[in-house]
Amino acid sequence: MTSCKNKPIETLCLCRVSSDKQAKNETITSQKQACLNYAKHNGFMIDKFFDEDGVSGWGTSRPGLDAMVEYIKEEQLYKRIRILCYDMSRLARNLTVYAKFEQVVIKYDLELQTVVGGKSENNAMGRFMRGFDVLRAQMFSDELSEKTTSSMRALCTLGFYPLNPPLGLKRIKNGNNRTILVRNEPKASVIDDAFAKYASGELGTKHDVTEFLRASGAFQDVKLNDTKVANMLKNEVYTGIFAYDHWGIERQEWQMDKIIPVELFRVVQQRIARHVRVPYKSDIA
């Protein structure tokens, strides 16, 4: 039987960039090149890459990392495994996620190296420093998230809607370089018509609304289904006057185009609740 020392060494490289890193022009390609340069300088080759493009290091959904772990479990009987990544934050920005990977490192006595920090010893101090680096990366992500949330909440209090626009609305910059929502035609007009027809009973069911939207030809780039349309019919954002309870924003008029009047929205909600045909009158106010 081959001893552990006589097993060949295989180097696995994990490269990950999230959307914020991509915005700064850090790509999988540039990260790979940095790892290749490091490996060449230190006298070894990279045998296999595992990529995660547009994947957050904070989240628990890690396809590249999971695939690498499965590969390690299958191959560790025949090879010694060396892990290389640009820095510890590429492995994870979440200590809970990384703790699971650290168990794999310990169990199979993996060699771990980073371009930024070099070789990490697989002992108590090495494990502490790796955990510390991941915790520091997690803190950076948490602080960034808090700042982003605070900024978005502030925009909400001023009436600027910072979240993804619903169907029929799109983002533009106004004269003060603020992002506002405006009607996205022809979708906006078709949605307005759909609300009116559903309120009057001309469209009897939510499925009828779905078919009406599909037949309009305005939504060929959108996968419409009854669930999406049901959510659309309950979306008060179309009125331009609503509250955002998640951030404690009271009901207000927002800096955005209105697709339907408030009274039409109320009639549609009554219709949804009662499942009866409620006529809509344009002069109901």
GROMACS .gro file of C-alpha atoms in nm, residues 3-285:
model
  283
    3SER     CA    1   0.222   0.557   0.207
    4CYS     CA    2   0.083   0.906   0.249
    5LYS     CA    3   0.423   1.063   0.174
    6ASN     CA    4   0.454   0.871  -0.152
    7LYS     CA    5   0.116   0.975  -0.286
    8PRO     CA    6   0.126   1.226  -0.572
    9ILE     CA    7   0.021   1.583  -0.486
   10GLU     CA    8  -0.270   1.734  -0.678
   11THR     CA    9  -0.338   2.108  -0.657
   12LEU     CA   10  -0.698   2.229  -0.666
   13CYS     CA   11  -0.770   2.598  -0.713
   14LEU     CA   12  -1.094   2.773  -0.615
   15CYS     CA   13  -1.165   3.106  -0.786
   16ARG     CA   14  -1.469   3.308  -0.683
   17VAL     CA   15  -1.592   3.655  -0.765
   18SER     CA   16  -1.919   3.808  -0.650
   19SER     CA   17  -2.112   4.086  -0.825
   20ASP     CA   18  -1.944   4.359  -0.618
   21LYS     CA   19  -1.599   4.231  -0.718
   22GLN     CA   20  -1.702   4.213  -1.082
   23ALA     CA   21  -1.803   4.579  -1.064
   24LYS     CA   22  -1.441   4.653  -0.973
   25ASN     CA   23  -1.319   4.459  -1.278
   26GLU     CA   24  -1.188   4.166  -1.074
   27THR     CA   25  -1.274   3.864  -1.286
   28ILE     CA   26  -1.232   3.489  -1.268
   29THR     CA   27  -0.967   3.521  -1.540
   30SER     CA   28  -0.753   3.771  -1.349
   31GLN     CA   29  -0.783   3.567  -1.030
   32LYS     CA   30  -0.680   3.250  -1.212
   33GLN     CA   31  -0.378   3.425  -1.356
   34ALA     CA   32  -0.267   3.543  -1.011
   35CYS     CA   33  -0.296   3.185  -0.883
   36LEU     CA   34  -0.107   3.046  -1.184
   37ASN     CA   35   0.173   3.297  -1.129
   38TYR     CA   36   0.192   3.205  -0.761
   39ALA     CA   37   0.202   2.832  -0.837
   40LYS     CA   38   0.478   2.876  -1.096
   41HIS     CA   39   0.683   3.090  -0.858
   42ASN     CA   40   0.652   2.824  -0.587
   43GLY     CA   41   0.739   2.530  -0.811
   44PHE     CA   42   0.410   2.348  -0.864
   45MET     CA   43   0.125   2.335  -1.115
   46ILE     CA   44  -0.250   2.373  -1.075
   47ASP     CA   45  -0.425   2.053  -1.180
   48LYS     CA   46  -0.789   2.151  -1.152
   49PHE     CA   47  -0.990   2.476  -1.121
   50PHE     CA   48  -1.326   2.520  -0.950
   51ASP     CA   49  -1.497   2.844  -1.049
   52GLU     CA   50  -1.774   3.047  -0.887
   53ASP     CA   51  -1.860   3.350  -1.100
   54GLY     CA   52  -2.113   3.586  -0.945
   55VAL     CA   53  -2.144   3.379  -0.625
   56SER     CA   54  -2.149   3.546  -0.285
   57GLY     CA   55  -1.895   3.422  -0.034
   58TRP     CA   56  -2.138   3.502   0.244
   59GLY     CA   57  -2.420   3.275   0.125
   60THR     CA   58  -2.462   2.903   0.181
   61SER     CA   59  -2.513   2.821  -0.189
   62ARG     CA   60  -2.158   2.742  -0.303
   63PRO     CA   61  -2.158   2.517  -0.613
   64GLY     CA   62  -1.784   2.544  -0.677
   65LEU     CA   63  -1.682   2.485  -0.316
   66ASP     CA   64  -1.925   2.194  -0.284
   67ALA     CA   65  -1.793   2.036  -0.605
   68MET     CA   66  -1.436   2.071  -0.481
   69VAL     CA   67  -1.522   1.903  -0.149
   70GLU     CA   68  -1.687   1.612  -0.331
   71TYR     CA   69  -1.380   1.577  -0.552
   72ILE     CA   70  -1.153   1.575  -0.246
   73LYS     CA   71  -1.357   1.301  -0.081
   74GLU     CA   72  -1.327   1.083  -0.391
   75GLU     CA   73  -0.960   1.143  -0.468
   76GLN     CA   74  -0.796   1.175  -0.125
   77LEU     CA   75  -0.739   0.800  -0.103
   78TYR     CA   76  -0.502   0.815  -0.399
   79LYS     CA   77  -0.351   1.164  -0.376
   80ARG     CA   78  -0.239   1.429  -0.137
   81ILE     CA   79  -0.449   1.740  -0.194
   82ARG     CA   80  -0.325   2.098  -0.200
   83ILE     CA   81  -0.583   2.379  -0.201
   84LEU     CA   82  -0.493   2.715  -0.353
   85CYS     CA   83  -0.702   3.033  -0.369
   86TYR     CA   84  -0.629   3.402  -0.397
   87ASP     CA   85  -0.714   3.476  -0.032
   88MET     CA   86  -0.932   3.329   0.243
   89SER     CA   87  -1.230   3.544   0.149
   90ARG     CA   88  -1.246   3.351  -0.182
   91LEU     CA   89  -1.318   3.038   0.019
   92ALA     CA   90  -1.583   3.208   0.232
   93ARG     CA   91  -1.701   3.531   0.390
   94ASN     CA   92  -1.913   3.336   0.634
   95LEU     CA   93  -1.752   3.164   0.932
   96THR     CA   94  -2.030   2.904   0.954
   97VAL     CA   95  -1.979   2.804   0.590
   98TYR     CA   96  -1.602   2.794   0.627
   99ALA     CA   97  -1.617   2.588   0.949
  100LYS     CA   98  -1.761   2.299   0.745
  101PHE     CA   99  -1.477   2.324   0.497
  102GLU     CA  100  -1.221   2.342   0.779
  103GLN     CA  101  -1.347   2.004   0.899
  104VAL     CA  102  -1.259   1.864   0.556
  105VAL     CA  103  -0.912   2.024   0.578
  106ILE     CA  104  -0.852   1.861   0.916
  107LYS     CA  105  -1.002   1.524   0.828
  108TYR     CA  106  -0.795   1.474   0.513
  109ASP     CA  107  -0.492   1.678   0.627
  110LEU     CA  108  -0.513   1.907   0.326
  111GLU     CA  109  -0.242   2.157   0.244
  112LEU     CA  110  -0.386   2.507   0.214
  113GLN     CA  111  -0.218   2.804   0.045
  114THR     CA  112  -0.327   3.152  -0.063
  115VAL     CA  113  -0.164   3.396  -0.302
  116VAL     CA  114  -0.193   3.671  -0.042
  117GLY     CA  115  -0.088   3.480   0.268
  118GLY     CA  116   0.123   3.190   0.143
  119LYS     CA  117   0.114   2.846   0.302
  120SER     CA  118  -0.110   2.798   0.605
  121GLU     CA  119   0.011   2.541   0.856
  122ASN     CA  120  -0.242   2.274   0.946
  123ASN     CA  121  -0.207   2.322   1.322
  124ALA     CA  122  -0.384   2.514   1.598
  125MET     CA  123  -0.228   2.850   1.502
  126GLY     CA  124  -0.290   2.791   1.133
  127ARG     CA  125  -0.656   2.709   1.195
  128PHE     CA  126  -0.692   3.016   1.416
  129MET     CA  127  -0.544   3.247   1.152
  130ARG     CA  128  -0.760   3.100   0.877
  131GLY     CA  129  -1.071   3.145   1.089
  132PHE     CA  130  -0.964   3.498   1.177
  133ASP     CA  131  -0.919   3.590   0.809
  134VAL     CA  132  -1.264   3.455   0.722
  135LEU     CA  133  -1.419   3.634   1.021
  136ARG     CA  134  -1.256   3.958   0.908
  137ALA     CA  135  -1.397   3.907   0.558
  138GLN     CA  136  -1.740   3.841   0.709
  139MET     CA  137  -1.718   4.164   0.909
  140PHE     CA  138  -1.633   4.357   0.592
  141SER     CA  139  -1.936   4.206   0.414
  142ASP     CA  140  -2.164   4.277   0.710
  143GLU     CA  141  -2.048   4.639   0.732
  144LEU     CA  142  -2.098   4.686   0.359
  145SER     CA  143  -2.445   4.536   0.381
  146GLU     CA  144  -2.535   4.765   0.673
  147LYS     CA  145  -2.415   5.072   0.483
  148THR     CA  146  -2.608   4.970   0.174
  149THR     CA  147  -2.925   4.908   0.374
  150SER     CA  148  -2.890   5.240   0.555
  151SER     CA  149  -2.844   5.425   0.226
  152MET     CA  150  -3.144   5.252   0.068
  153ARG     CA  151  -3.362   5.328   0.371
  154ALA     CA  152  -3.263   5.694   0.351
  155LEU     CA  153  -3.360   5.704  -0.016
  156CYS     CA  154  -3.697   5.551   0.073
  157THR     CA  155  -3.772   5.825   0.326
  158LEU     CA  156  -3.716   6.077   0.044
  159GLY     CA  157  -3.958   5.890  -0.180
  160PHE     CA  158  -3.702   5.723  -0.408
  161TYR     CA  159  -3.773   5.353  -0.462
  162PRO     CA  160  -3.433   5.175  -0.460
  163LEU     CA  161  -3.551   4.817  -0.510
  164ASN     CA  162  -3.598   4.623  -0.832
  165PRO     CA  163  -3.882   4.774  -1.036
  166PRO     CA  164  -4.189   4.559  -1.104
  167LEU     CA  165  -4.303   4.478  -1.456
  168GLY     CA  166  -4.409   4.791  -1.642
  169LEU     CA  167  -4.163   5.022  -1.469
  170LYS     CA  168  -3.796   5.093  -1.536
  171ARG     CA  169  -3.517   5.293  -1.376
  172ILE     CA  170  -3.383   5.621  -1.513
  173LYS     CA  171  -3.171   5.904  -1.369
  174ASN     CA  172  -3.350   6.234  -1.311
  175GLY     CA  173  -3.194   6.580  -1.339
  176ASN     CA  174  -3.045   6.547  -0.990
  177ASN     CA  175  -2.885   6.213  -1.079
  178ARG     CA  176  -3.137   6.029  -0.860
  179THR     CA  177  -3.279   5.698  -0.977
  180ILE     CA  178  -3.654   5.711  -1.029
  181LEU     CA  179  -3.907   5.470  -1.180
  182VAL     CA  180  -4.091   5.561  -1.498
  183ARG     CA  181  -4.341   5.382  -1.718
  184ASN     CA  182  -4.188   5.116  -1.939
  185GLU     CA  183  -4.405   5.117  -2.248
  186PRO     CA  184  -4.584   4.931  -2.392
  187LYS     CA  185  -4.584   4.707  -2.084
  188ALA     CA  186  -4.717   4.982  -1.854
  189SER     CA  187  -5.024   5.052  -2.067
  190VAL     CA  188  -5.104   4.682  -2.105
  191ILE     CA  189  -5.080   4.632  -1.726
  192ASP     CA  190  -5.308   4.933  -1.671
  193ASP     CA  191  -5.557   4.779  -1.913
  194ALA     CA  192  -5.530   4.438  -1.744
  195PHE     CA  193  -5.609   4.587  -1.401
  196ALA     CA  194  -5.913   4.767  -1.543
  197LYS     CA  195  -6.043   4.459  -1.724
  198TYR     CA  196  -5.998   4.240  -1.417
  199ALA     CA  197  -6.174   4.496  -1.196
  200SER     CA  198  -6.470   4.517  -1.438
  201GLY     CA  199  -6.497   4.142  -1.465
  202GLU     CA  200  -6.413   4.135  -1.835
  203LEU     CA  201  -6.121   3.913  -1.734
  204GLY     CA  202  -6.284   3.660  -1.506
  205THR     CA  203  -5.982   3.490  -1.348
  206LYS     CA  204  -5.615   3.556  -1.281
  207HIS     CA  205  -5.538   3.301  -1.550
  208ASP     CA  206  -5.741   3.513  -1.793
  209VAL     CA  207  -5.518   3.807  -1.698
  210THR     CA  208  -5.210   3.596  -1.769
  211GLU     CA  209  -5.342   3.502  -2.112
  212PHE     CA  210  -5.436   3.865  -2.182
  213LEU     CA  211  -5.083   3.982  -2.102
  214ARG     CA  212  -4.930   3.708  -2.315
  215ALA     CA  213  -5.159   3.787  -2.609
  216SER     CA  214  -5.063   4.155  -2.598
  217GLY     CA  215  -4.716   4.077  -2.732
  218ALA     CA  216  -4.557   4.322  -2.488
  219PHE     CA  217  -4.414   4.053  -2.261
  220GLN     CA  218  -4.231   3.826  -2.501
  221ASP     CA  219  -3.911   3.874  -2.299
  222VAL     CA  220  -4.082   3.773  -1.973
  223LYS     CA  221  -4.183   3.426  -1.851
  224LEU     CA  222  -4.536   3.492  -1.732
  225ASN     CA  223  -4.730   3.248  -1.516
  226ASP     CA  224  -5.038   3.270  -1.293
  227THR     CA  225  -4.832   3.306  -0.975
  228LYS     CA  226  -4.634   3.600  -1.114
  229VAL     CA  227  -4.954   3.765  -1.237
  230ALA     CA  228  -5.126   3.712  -0.899
  231ASN     CA  229  -4.836   3.889  -0.729
  232MET     CA  230  -4.856   4.166  -0.988
  233LEU     CA  231  -5.225   4.225  -0.914
  234LYS     CA  232  -5.140   4.265  -0.543
  235ASN     CA  233  -4.845   4.500  -0.598
  236GLU     CA  234  -4.938   4.843  -0.463
  237VAL     CA  235  -4.621   4.993  -0.610
  238TYR     CA  236  -4.818   5.044  -0.933
  239THR     CA  237  -5.021   5.317  -0.760
  240GLY     CA  238  -4.711   5.517  -0.659
  241ILE     CA  239  -4.859   5.561  -0.310
  242PHE     CA  240  -4.773   5.290  -0.058
  243ALA     CA  241  -4.588   5.201   0.262
  244TYR     CA  242  -4.275   4.988   0.292
  245ASP     CA  243  -4.316   4.813   0.626
  246HIS     CA  244  -3.987   4.623   0.605
  247TRP     CA  245  -3.796   4.945   0.671
  248GLY     CA  246  -4.067   5.124   0.863
  249ILE     CA  247  -4.154   5.363   0.579
  250GLU     CA  248  -4.506   5.493   0.627
  251ARG     CA  249  -4.752   5.528   0.343
  252GLN     CA  250  -4.638   5.809   0.115
  253GLU     CA  251  -4.633   5.930  -0.244
  254TRP     CA  252  -4.314   5.815  -0.415
  255GLN     CA  253  -4.100   5.984  -0.680
  256MET     CA  254  -4.218   5.761  -0.963
  257ASP     CA  255  -4.469   5.726  -1.244
  258LYS     CA  256  -4.808   5.580  -1.154
  259ILE     CA  257  -4.947   5.300  -1.369
  260ILE     CA  258  -5.291   5.269  -1.208
  261PRO     CA  259  -5.504   5.490  -0.980
  262VAL     CA  260  -5.533   5.397  -0.611
  263GLU     CA  261  -5.907   5.335  -0.636
  264LEU     CA  262  -5.861   5.085  -0.918
  265PHE     CA  263  -5.608   4.898  -0.706
  266ARG     CA  264  -5.859   4.883  -0.417
  267VAL     CA  265  -6.131   4.743  -0.640
  268VAL     CA  266  -5.893   4.474  -0.766
  269GLN     CA  267  -5.802   4.376  -0.407
  270GLN     CA  268  -6.173   4.349  -0.321
  271ARG     CA  269  -6.224   4.132  -0.625
  272ILE     CA  270  -5.932   3.908  -0.528
  273ALA     CA  271  -6.063   3.875  -0.171
  274ARG     CA  272  -6.423   3.803  -0.265
  275HIS     CA  273  -6.370   3.615  -0.590
  276VAL     CA  274  -6.667   3.797  -0.744
  277ARG     CA  275  -6.705   4.029  -1.038
  278VAL     CA  276  -6.688   4.388  -0.916
  279PRO     CA  277  -6.751   4.649  -1.189
  280TYR     CA  278  -6.494   4.924  -1.210
  281LYS     CA  279  -6.597   5.277  -1.296
  282SER     CA  280  -6.337   5.528  -1.406
  283ASP     CA  281  -6.520   5.805  -1.219
  284ILE     CA  282  -6.573   5.603  -0.901
  285ALA     CA  283  -6.388   5.865  -0.690
   0.00000   0.00000   0.00000
